[in-house]
Amino acid sequence: MSFIKKYFKIEHLALFVILFLSTVLIVLLTPESNRFSLRYQHGEPWSQDVLYAPFDFPVYKTNEELISEKKQAIESQFPIYTFKKVSLENKNFILANSEKVISENLNNDLNEIILNSYETGVISDTLINRSIILVKNGEESIINTDKLIRRTELKKKIRNLLPDSLFNVFNVPEENVFFNKEETNKRINNAISNILPIDYWVKQNSRIIAKGEIVQGDKLKVLDSLNRNYVKNSDVKDRLISKISKGAIIYVLLLAFYLYIKKFNGALLLINKNIIFILFNTLLFICLGIFFSYSYPDYILIIPFVIYSLILQSFFSTRLALFCSVLVTLVISLNVLNPLIFITQQILISIVALTSNAKIYNRANLFLVVVKILIISTIIWISFSLFSDADFTIKWEKLGQIVISSILVLMIYPLIYAYEKVFNMTSDISLLELGDTNAPLLKRLSNEAPGTFHHSLNVANIAEYLASEIGANSMLVRVGALYHDIGKISNPTLFIENQTNGINPHDDLAPKESASIIINHILLGVELAKEYNIPDRIIDFIRTHHGDSLVKYFYHKNKELDPNTVKENFSYPGPKPFSKETALLMISDSIEAASKSVQQPTAQKFDRLVETVIDGHLNSGQFDNSDLTLKEIKKVKLLIKKKLNSIYHVRIEYPE
């Protein structure tokens, strides 16, 4: 029962539900497929063994073939024209207001011409010469329109018989052969409906394609048809198994994603917007990959999936970005045509981009990353093509996609800016702006507490140096160091670095009151940072740079007065540092402050100081929640000793 309570808490259940819903969303967005479906790509060699037909199946015509047959069906249908019989009895060919009368012979000749023309068929002048189906007296016949009488032609014959005075008032007869649009469309639709989608049948055990043959032409059509028949012939059970199995793989990957973050970046899960941000981007790029892998499989190379890695690196850490990139790549690879090529390419590109782009705020560095991505992508594509295709030829379309994908990486800047505004988060680019010493709050610190400002600059230099040497975010720790003591602005003279007249107000205060003032600069700093809209990412350095350590001087001073002194009253509120960067700030802050009290500094004194201060923090558990390893702590000791010796090196005493 205790096991169930431990691992099935409400928050864990909610998380499992979120991961489950995310899995369902991904599976639903994946088009209908079958677990036996084939993997191939147009224009690429068949990389598997000889493929034989597993069953009898029809080969479907391609869209181009169906369009061509439809066009032929339309062109093969003659338009339908209907013959309308016209009676000439009592026909008045002379206008009613005419006073002239034509002779009987002329009238007979006129009637004969008109009668013969109507018996043959009078058509519109606009009808082009072509074959038509003429429906006359219920019978159909195929004739050419040049066998019929055009209205203009009839008009000329009448003109030759009548004088001008009579022709000008003569009503030229209308045509009696009319286009039957309804019947024509009906026959065209019938012809189209008779077009069969099946080209021919492939018998079971017939050879379809051998290893190394190029997937194109008729072989491509047969493979496409076989895939369609796999899906068509699969029953509900097969489809359900396919979806469940794919969903299970995706769920396990997402669960591994959560467990990794909880183990190595647990602090991220304490902030809801971090969870939402990571999950949103993960689902966005997974869905984008699935969409292109099914709708435009030949253009999957054009999508710059490495942007996902760079975004996470900008807001969090390189290690988290790389792990998430691998996870997203694995999920998308379940749907692409060549998963091995896709996985290899995306992981290598991510590694190159993340290890080369430690300073995203450096524009020149980003352009260099784009060039590296372009080179790596090209090498991978050419290598796999040479490996699988004996008759390798350069496909400029693929190279063009790689070039476009690499250039699209430059979209990282506007994307980061948009994410900062939407999610209220801070990237390294914003850190560069916050680290400007002319920023409002830092300007105020330099004016009102110059000693503290100078101390912060020294701490920033030391912390930045340490971070760059052990692979932490040097820009983040530098900015955090610049702001870590801003709470001292409220009453700067109560802190020794700002006491220039030799008067220490704490000499007149009780130790407990002095300790309260010292401790309170943490809370005041947090409030001041929020007032100036300093991001939470920086406020974390203010809250953690002393952890829950003891204000030793005033604690021991008060203990001399009261042996029952409680440590909690002389301890900082915490929390303890929970990242490499916050732990490095604690070390740098403590060492820099302590180094000021060293009289006649020597290398040996600094060595003892560094060992004492860092071991003190380590033994009191200040680094328990950070991911700073013992190996890194050992390296930090060596680095900070070297740094202190360079700062406080003995100068030559020049004669006056």
XYZ file of C-alpha atoms in Angstrom:
656
model
C 0.000 0.000 0.000
C 2.863 2.363 0.782
C 4.331 1.563 -2.647
C 1.097 2.620 -4.321
C 0.946 5.825 -2.304
C 4.556 6.607 -3.178
C 4.329 6.148 -6.938
C 0.718 7.036 -7.639
C 0.334 10.459 -6.137
C -2.176 12.872 -7.612
C 0.497 14.905 -9.414
C 1.987 11.730 -10.892
C -1.425 10.580 -12.079
C -2.029 13.956 -13.703
C 1.314 13.713 -15.465
C 0.584 10.219 -16.757
C -2.740 11.475 -18.096
C -0.982 14.373 -19.865
C 1.532 11.989 -21.434
C -1.281 9.638 -22.439
C -3.273 12.434 -24.071
C -0.147 13.609 -25.890
C 0.379 10.071 -27.181
C -3.236 9.819 -28.352
C -2.883 13.154 -30.159
C 0.242 12.005 -32.000
C -1.320 8.665 -32.971
C -4.524 10.328 -34.203
C -2.533 12.757 -36.326
C -0.705 9.824 -37.921
C -2.516 8.782 -41.146
C -4.006 5.307 -41.415
C -1.275 2.763 -41.960
C -0.545 -0.906 -41.393
C 2.125 -2.599 -39.335
C 3.144 -4.563 -42.488
C 3.419 -1.482 -44.732
C 6.547 -1.166 -46.859
C 9.207 1.511 -46.513
C 10.658 2.948 -49.703
C 11.303 6.253 -51.436
C 10.781 7.319 -55.010
C 14.038 7.441 -56.951
C 15.996 5.556 -54.271
C 17.290 1.968 -54.566
C 15.366 -0.865 -52.917
C 17.471 -1.687 -49.841
C 15.732 -4.906 -48.761
C 15.818 -8.442 -50.123
C 13.889 -9.521 -53.206
C 10.209 -8.761 -52.692
C 7.581 -11.254 -53.839
C 3.844 -10.635 -53.921
C 2.370 -11.974 -50.651
C -1.068 -12.332 -52.267
C -2.974 -11.502 -55.450
C -3.533 -7.766 -55.646
C -4.549 -5.170 -58.224
C -2.110 -2.551 -59.470
C -3.830 0.803 -59.418
C -3.366 3.405 -62.088
C -1.482 6.504 -61.084
C -3.193 9.870 -60.797
C -1.452 10.954 -63.990
C -2.799 7.908 -65.843
C -6.319 8.474 -64.541
C -6.211 12.145 -65.536
C -4.958 11.178 -69.013
C -7.715 8.575 -69.451
C -10.313 11.047 -68.268
C -9.085 13.550 -70.823
C -9.236 10.912 -73.549
C -12.754 9.925 -72.478
C -13.898 13.532 -72.769
C -12.234 14.008 -76.149
C -13.593 10.726 -77.512
C -17.208 11.739 -76.894
C -18.801 13.581 -79.821
C -21.079 16.442 -78.818
C -24.789 15.709 -79.214
C -26.851 17.949 -81.510
C -30.604 17.682 -81.938
C -32.343 18.195 -85.311
C -35.605 20.149 -85.086
C -38.040 19.735 -87.940
C -39.402 23.081 -89.294
C -42.708 23.458 -91.146
C -42.734 25.997 -94.026
C -46.500 26.214 -94.371
C -47.900 29.765 -94.198
C -44.379 31.039 -93.525
C -44.258 34.768 -94.149
C -40.854 35.621 -95.581
C -41.830 39.200 -96.339
C -42.125 41.727 -93.520
C -45.671 42.743 -92.732
C -45.144 46.387 -93.645
C -43.728 45.621 -97.105
C -45.870 46.762 -100.047
C -43.934 44.799 -102.659
C -44.886 41.286 -103.784
C -42.415 38.785 -105.201
C -43.283 36.643 -108.217
C -44.590 33.119 -107.804
C -41.470 31.569 -109.405
C -39.192 33.530 -107.153
C -41.220 32.509 -104.148
C -41.034 28.855 -105.170
C -37.258 29.073 -105.631
C -36.926 30.734 -102.246
C -39.054 28.091 -100.537
C -37.065 25.310 -102.180
C -33.761 26.730 -100.975
C -35.046 27.187 -97.446
C -36.780 23.792 -97.390
C -33.674 21.935 -98.593
C -31.499 23.802 -96.082
C -33.773 22.923 -93.173
C -33.939 19.307 -94.323
C -30.141 19.178 -94.325
C -29.836 21.154 -91.097
C -29.031 24.795 -90.407
C -26.349 25.413 -87.778
C -24.902 28.431 -86.011
C -22.046 30.324 -87.631
C -19.934 29.938 -84.446
C -19.839 26.128 -84.556
C -16.363 24.930 -85.587
C -15.801 22.179 -88.136
C -15.802 18.924 -86.206
C -17.579 15.605 -85.963
C -20.836 15.552 -84.050
C -23.633 13.142 -83.280
C -26.809 14.388 -84.943
C -30.059 13.081 -83.513
C -32.584 13.331 -86.379
C -36.036 11.757 -86.273
C -34.904 9.589 -83.318
C -31.877 8.239 -85.151
C -28.244 9.106 -84.439
C -25.574 9.609 -87.031
C -22.024 10.874 -86.880
C -21.462 13.648 -89.355
C -19.066 16.509 -89.795
C -20.413 20.014 -89.364
C -19.198 20.936 -92.855
C -22.018 18.732 -94.196
C -24.604 21.057 -92.630
C -25.720 24.490 -93.778
C -24.485 27.442 -91.811
C -26.854 30.322 -91.277
C -24.518 32.727 -93.095
C -24.395 30.383 -96.077
C -28.208 30.261 -96.240
C -28.306 33.998 -95.994
C -26.026 34.330 -99.027
C -28.252 32.027 -101.109
C -31.318 34.070 -100.237
C -29.402 37.254 -100.990
C -28.639 36.025 -104.478
C -32.356 35.520 -105.214
C -33.874 38.673 -103.792
C -33.329 42.262 -104.868
C -31.865 44.612 -102.275
C -35.208 46.237 -101.535
C -36.738 42.911 -100.557
C -33.669 41.380 -98.850
C -33.392 44.334 -96.482
C -36.831 43.566 -95.048
C -36.452 39.788 -95.195
C -36.383 37.719 -91.994
C -33.385 35.394 -92.323
C -34.403 31.961 -90.932
C -32.845 30.699 -87.674
C -30.854 27.450 -87.295
C -32.682 24.173 -86.583
C -29.745 22.101 -85.242
C -29.115 22.739 -81.532
C -26.471 21.597 -79.066
C -27.841 19.191 -76.423
C -25.661 20.031 -73.442
C -27.480 17.801 -70.963
C -27.205 14.664 -73.095
C -23.577 15.410 -73.992
C -22.559 15.779 -70.319
C -24.464 12.637 -69.434
C -22.535 10.586 -71.985
C -19.212 12.106 -70.917
C -19.929 11.261 -67.264
C -20.857 7.713 -68.239
C -17.582 7.378 -70.136
C -15.619 8.687 -67.147
C -17.440 6.382 -64.748
C -16.456 3.411 -66.900
C -12.747 4.170 -66.385
C -11.374 1.448 -64.142
C -8.860 2.447 -61.418
C -7.126 -0.924 -61.774
C -4.469 -1.349 -64.436
C -3.720 -5.057 -64.031
C -3.348 -7.776 -61.407
C -0.211 -9.187 -59.820
C -0.311 -12.856 -58.954
C 0.872 -14.232 -55.625
C 4.610 -15.063 -55.443
C 5.364 -12.912 -58.477
C 8.653 -11.023 -58.156
C 8.053 -7.321 -57.612
C 11.496 -5.781 -57.057
C 15.020 -6.953 -56.286
C 17.609 -5.438 -53.970
C 19.384 -2.472 -55.565
C 16.704 -1.764 -58.180
C 15.530 1.841 -58.344
C 12.030 2.523 -57.064
C 10.518 4.284 -60.063
C 8.125 3.827 -62.972
C 6.084 0.631 -62.952
C 7.890 -0.734 -59.880
C 6.864 2.337 -57.884
C 3.272 1.871 -59.036
C 3.274 -1.783 -57.964
C 4.754 -0.956 -54.533
C 2.216 1.832 -53.970
C -0.587 -0.562 -54.902
C 0.761 -3.252 -52.571
C 0.847 -0.770 -49.688
C -2.743 0.272 -50.406
C -3.845 -3.334 -50.433
C -2.056 -4.009 -47.152
C -4.127 -1.284 -45.513
C -7.283 -2.264 -47.406
C -6.978 -5.960 -46.588
C -6.122 -5.401 -42.940
C -9.060 -5.828 -40.620
C -10.020 -3.698 -37.632
C -7.933 -5.908 -35.362
C -4.763 -5.338 -37.399
C -5.323 -1.599 -37.503
C -5.984 -1.489 -33.775
C -2.821 -3.484 -33.069
C -0.861 -1.127 -35.309
C -2.094 1.974 -33.488
C -1.704 0.483 -30.020
C 1.855 -0.702 -30.714
C 2.876 2.658 -32.142
C 1.159 4.455 -29.269
C 2.967 2.253 -26.732
C 6.356 3.117 -28.243
C 5.555 6.837 -28.257
C 4.248 6.730 -24.669
C 7.401 4.988 -23.435
C 9.552 7.592 -25.180
C 7.554 10.455 -23.654
C 7.751 8.785 -20.239
C 11.521 8.462 -20.593
C 11.527 12.138 -21.522
C 9.751 13.006 -18.259
C 11.928 10.740 -16.106
C 15.073 12.277 -17.569
C 13.912 15.812 -16.796
C 12.862 14.800 -13.288
C 16.229 13.174 -12.601
C 18.584 15.761 -14.058
C 16.487 18.943 -14.354
C 13.925 18.471 -11.603
C 13.630 22.207 -10.967
C 12.013 22.647 -14.393
C 9.010 20.616 -13.288
C 8.352 23.056 -10.451
C 7.364 25.750 -12.955
C 4.249 25.039 -15.011
C 5.213 27.287 -17.902
C 8.423 25.293 -18.368
C 6.441 22.060 -18.675
C 3.968 23.659 -21.077
C 6.755 25.212 -23.134
C 8.725 21.975 -23.528
C 5.623 19.867 -24.207
C 4.268 22.390 -26.727
C 7.477 22.462 -28.753
C 7.880 18.698 -28.549
C 4.377 18.034 -29.893
C 4.716 20.812 -32.486
C 7.844 19.364 -34.096
C 6.615 15.773 -33.822
C 3.356 16.654 -35.581
C 5.246 18.669 -38.190
C 7.502 15.694 -38.882
C 4.574 13.260 -39.117
C 2.685 15.580 -41.482
C 5.597 15.877 -43.906
C 6.542 12.191 -43.662
C 3.093 11.210 -44.953
C 1.979 14.174 -47.068
C 5.322 15.236 -48.574
C 7.805 12.389 -47.893
C 10.167 13.544 -50.638
C 10.534 16.933 -48.911
C 11.234 15.809 -45.340
C 14.814 17.127 -45.626
C 13.546 20.688 -45.937
C 12.304 20.796 -42.318
C 14.952 22.226 -39.928
C 14.251 20.002 -36.920
C 17.498 21.246 -35.350
C 15.629 24.461 -34.475
C 13.877 22.454 -31.746
C 17.250 21.664 -30.142
C 18.489 25.246 -30.398
C 15.291 26.623 -28.842
C 15.557 24.349 -25.800
C 19.257 25.143 -25.487
C 18.495 28.878 -25.515
C 16.014 28.618 -22.651
C 17.373 25.677 -20.648
C 20.532 23.615 -21.122
C 22.515 21.839 -23.819
C 22.120 18.427 -22.188
C 18.340 18.745 -21.974
C 18.177 20.005 -25.564
C 20.186 17.055 -26.872
C 18.118 14.465 -24.999
C 14.829 15.992 -26.181
C 16.156 16.165 -29.721
C 16.944 12.435 -29.675
C 13.460 11.683 -28.336
C 11.687 13.742 -31.015
C 13.860 12.187 -33.716
C 12.973 8.667 -32.571
C 9.235 9.425 -32.541
C 9.290 10.959 -36.031
C 11.448 8.105 -37.361
C 8.538 5.722 -36.754
C 6.827 7.351 -39.734
C 9.586 8.316 -42.201
C 10.590 6.220 -45.201
C 14.269 5.838 -44.283
C 14.433 5.878 -40.464
C 18.143 5.005 -40.251
C 19.181 7.928 -42.462
C 16.779 10.275 -40.682
C 17.954 9.323 -37.172
C 21.632 9.510 -38.092
C 21.284 12.857 -39.818
C 19.152 14.581 -37.175
C 21.183 13.399 -34.173
C 24.525 14.339 -35.743
C 23.196 17.727 -36.810
C 21.860 18.371 -33.307
C 25.183 17.422 -31.720
C 27.111 19.704 -34.070
C 24.666 22.594 -33.620
C 24.444 22.332 -29.833
C 28.168 21.975 -29.261
C 28.935 24.833 -31.672
C 26.241 27.189 -30.501
C 26.994 27.743 -26.829
C 26.593 31.460 -27.474
C 23.303 31.806 -29.350
C 23.411 35.555 -28.867
C 26.495 35.751 -31.102
C 25.246 36.295 -34.673
C 28.549 35.322 -36.275
C 28.479 32.081 -34.284
C 24.976 31.293 -35.540
C 26.042 31.762 -39.169
C 28.932 29.403 -38.493
C 26.456 26.857 -37.110
C 24.383 27.143 -40.301
C 27.474 26.425 -42.416
C 28.354 23.402 -40.241
C 24.806 22.052 -40.492
C 24.891 22.430 -44.275
C 28.217 20.589 -44.534
C 27.225 17.768 -42.165
C 23.812 17.262 -43.831
C 25.391 17.122 -47.281
C 28.067 14.650 -46.186
C 25.512 12.353 -44.530
C 23.183 12.395 -47.536
C 25.956 11.741 -50.055
C 27.476 8.999 -47.861
C 24.211 7.094 -47.505
C 23.464 7.552 -51.216
C 26.867 6.148 -52.214
C 26.443 3.297 -49.751
C 23.062 2.208 -51.141
C 23.233 3.246 -54.816
C 25.904 1.846 -57.121
C 24.896 4.240 -59.916
C 24.989 7.319 -57.746
C 24.065 10.604 -59.393
C 23.800 13.982 -57.705
C 20.171 14.942 -57.126
C 20.163 18.698 -57.065
C 16.627 18.768 -55.685
C 17.783 17.005 -52.497
C 20.783 19.289 -52.157
C 18.471 22.258 -52.610
C 16.294 21.009 -49.753
C 19.368 20.677 -47.508
C 20.438 24.237 -48.345
C 16.945 25.627 -47.627
C 16.730 23.675 -44.351
C 20.095 25.050 -43.218
C 19.115 28.622 -44.059
C 15.816 28.242 -42.184
C 17.841 27.753 -38.985
C 18.243 31.543 -39.000
C 14.547 31.694 -38.013
C 15.726 30.904 -34.485
C 15.984 34.616 -33.604
C 12.357 35.618 -34.363
C 11.115 32.358 -32.831
C 12.996 32.972 -29.588
C 11.646 36.519 -29.433
C 8.079 35.255 -29.944
C 8.490 32.558 -27.272
C 9.843 35.098 -24.801
C 6.737 37.235 -25.238
C 4.193 34.394 -25.276
C 5.641 32.280 -22.432
C 7.309 35.099 -20.466
C 10.635 33.291 -20.523
C 14.239 34.429 -20.807
C 16.742 33.310 -23.409
C 20.464 33.950 -23.650
C 19.720 36.819 -26.029
C 17.713 38.602 -23.333
C 20.442 37.814 -20.812
C 22.863 39.793 -22.943
C 20.595 42.843 -22.575
C 20.139 42.295 -18.824
C 23.906 42.031 -18.347
C 24.480 45.557 -19.621
C 25.788 47.542 -16.640
C 23.749 50.519 -17.882
C 20.524 48.568 -17.256
C 18.298 50.550 -14.821
C 18.699 48.303 -11.778
C 22.440 47.793 -12.211
C 22.870 51.530 -12.751
C 21.070 52.144 -9.487
C 23.249 49.554 -7.733
C 26.453 51.243 -8.956
C 25.229 54.661 -7.767
C 23.706 53.727 -4.397
C 25.904 50.798 -3.366
C 29.209 51.117 -5.284
C 31.008 48.666 -3.015
C 28.379 45.999 -3.624
C 28.444 46.764 -7.351
C 32.216 46.291 -7.456
C 31.857 43.046 -5.485
C 29.189 41.844 -7.957
C 31.458 42.577 -10.934
C 34.267 40.549 -9.368
C 31.915 37.675 -8.585
C 30.528 37.814 -12.143
C 34.014 37.577 -13.644
C 34.965 34.629 -11.446
C 31.660 32.778 -11.952
C 31.710 33.331 -15.730
C 35.246 31.964 -15.918
C 34.316 28.854 -13.922
C 31.144 28.235 -15.956
C 32.945 28.448 -19.294
C 35.594 26.004 -18.104
C 33.207 23.281 -16.907
C 30.610 23.664 -19.675
C 27.880 25.564 -17.797
C 25.943 28.568 -19.119
C 28.484 31.341 -18.655
C 26.154 34.141 -19.784
C 23.432 33.053 -17.353
C 25.759 32.825 -14.351
C 27.360 36.183 -15.167
C 24.018 37.994 -15.270
C 22.863 36.174 -12.136
C 26.050 37.305 -10.347
C 25.501 40.931 -11.357
C 22.034 40.924 -9.760
C 22.553 38.580 -6.816
C 23.095 41.318 -4.174
C 20.668 44.003 -5.379
C 18.766 43.654 -2.094
C 21.571 45.619 -0.419
C 20.374 48.765 -2.224
C 17.712 49.221 0.476
C 20.350 50.041 3.135
C 23.850 49.793 1.649
C 25.776 51.168 4.678
C 24.790 48.106 6.717
C 27.082 45.994 4.511
C 30.819 46.215 5.012
C 31.800 46.691 1.361
C 29.897 50.012 1.327
C 31.296 51.355 4.631
C 33.923 53.902 3.599
C 34.138 55.952 6.824
C 35.229 53.113 9.090
C 31.942 53.169 11.035
C 30.109 49.859 11.288
C 26.432 50.236 12.408
C 26.403 46.577 13.504
C 28.642 47.486 16.432
C 25.591 49.115 18.028
C 23.114 46.360 17.135
C 22.313 43.041 18.761
C 23.735 40.016 16.890
C 20.238 38.682 16.198
C 19.127 42.006 14.731
C 22.287 42.249 12.607
C 21.766 38.701 11.327
C 18.159 39.538 10.447
C 19.323 42.557 8.408
C 21.950 40.494 6.577
C 19.492 37.669 5.845
C 16.772 40.088 4.773
C 18.757 41.307 1.746
C 17.652 38.109 -0.013
C 13.934 38.886 0.346
C 14.450 42.560 -0.458
C 16.422 41.568 -3.547
C 13.634 39.307 -4.802
C 11.043 42.057 -4.288
C 13.214 44.651 -6.040
C 13.892 42.291 -8.961
C 10.167 41.684 -9.441
C 9.536 45.419 -9.309
C 11.993 45.886 -12.197
C 10.550 42.869 -14.100
C 13.730 40.838 -13.777
C 13.041 37.281 -15.066
C 12.580 34.367 -12.669
C 15.659 32.773 -14.196
C 17.768 35.561 -12.641
C 15.741 35.823 -9.429
C 16.726 32.200 -8.753
C 20.327 33.389 -8.282
C 19.202 35.981 -5.720
C 17.252 33.366 -3.751
C 19.921 30.653 -3.793
C 23.308 32.365 -3.602
C 23.477 31.728 0.172
C 21.293 28.605 0.190
C 20.213 27.821 3.748
C 23.685 28.436 5.168
C 24.434 29.991 8.541
C 25.380 33.629 9.183
C 28.314 32.320 11.224
C 29.792 35.549 12.586
C 26.615 36.799 14.245
C 25.536 33.275 15.232
C 28.712 32.678 17.225
C 28.605 36.214 18.613
C 25.050 35.669 19.849
C 25.938 32.232 21.201
C 28.473 33.839 23.481
C 25.606 35.838 24.961
C 23.038 33.053 24.846
C 24.236 29.418 24.767
C 20.705 28.318 23.736
C 20.873 30.222 20.449
C 18.841 28.461 17.695
C 20.586 28.049 14.344
C 17.379 28.532 12.370
C 17.229 32.169 13.499
C 20.625 32.791 11.937
C 20.143 30.817 8.684
C 19.249 32.073 5.224
C 15.775 31.041 3.980
C 17.097 29.144 0.953
C 16.475 27.288 -1.261
C 19.767 25.581 -1.921
C 21.330 25.962 -5.370
C 19.566 23.650 -7.848
C 21.770 23.986 -10.927
C 25.425 24.194 -11.846
C 25.085 27.896 -12.465
C 23.540 28.746 -9.076
C 26.097 26.532 -7.309
C 28.954 28.297 -9.112
C 27.588 31.658 -7.997
C 27.498 30.511 -4.360
C 31.152 29.414 -4.616
C 32.281 32.589 -6.388
C 30.400 34.872 -4.003
C 31.782 33.184 -0.887
C 35.358 33.028 -2.169
C 35.402 36.627 -3.415
C 34.049 37.970 -0.122
C 36.391 35.837 1.988
C 39.442 36.722 -0.112
C 39.086 40.382 0.897
C 39.894 39.474 4.508
C 43.156 37.688 3.662
C 46.101 39.650 5.034
C 49.304 39.601 2.984
C 47.856 37.158 0.427
C 49.936 34.223 -0.755
C 49.175 31.188 -2.918
C 49.181 28.942 0.160
C 46.661 31.136 1.960
C 44.355 31.152 -1.055
C 44.631 27.378 -1.391
C 43.535 26.910 2.222
C 40.763 29.491 1.801
C 39.330 27.804 -1.292
C 39.464 24.339 0.252
C 37.849 25.559 3.485
C 35.014 27.512 1.880
C 34.061 24.964 -0.796
C 34.363 21.962 1.532
C 32.231 23.839 4.052
C 29.462 24.262 1.495
C 29.836 20.663 0.379
C 29.679 19.250 3.894
C 26.636 21.358 4.800
C 24.765 19.930 1.795
C 24.515 23.176 -0.169
C 25.266 21.368 -3.456
C 22.912 18.424 -2.882
C 20.230 19.727 -5.267
C 22.606 20.923 -7.960
C 24.022 18.678 -10.665
C 27.578 19.744 -9.878
C 29.693 16.574 -9.678
C 32.627 15.927 -7.346
C 34.897 15.858 -10.365
C 33.669 19.303 -11.390
C 34.040 20.614 -7.829
C 37.654 19.440 -7.826
C 38.234 21.247 -11.114
C 36.513 24.375 -9.777
C 38.905 24.424 -6.824
C 41.910 24.398 -9.129
C 40.432 27.039 -11.410
C 39.448 29.426 -8.627
C 42.855 29.125 -6.976
C 44.434 30.083 -10.269
C 41.996 32.962 -10.647
C 42.665 34.364 -7.172
C 46.422 34.208 -7.665
C 46.075 36.145 -10.910
C 43.877 38.782 -9.217
C 45.987 39.224 -6.083
C 49.423 38.556 -7.541
C 52.341 40.228 -5.737
C 53.422 43.422 -7.488
C 56.961 44.773 -7.675
C 57.507 47.557 -5.182
C 58.837 50.497 -7.143
C 61.055 53.109 -5.387
C 59.527 56.499 -4.765
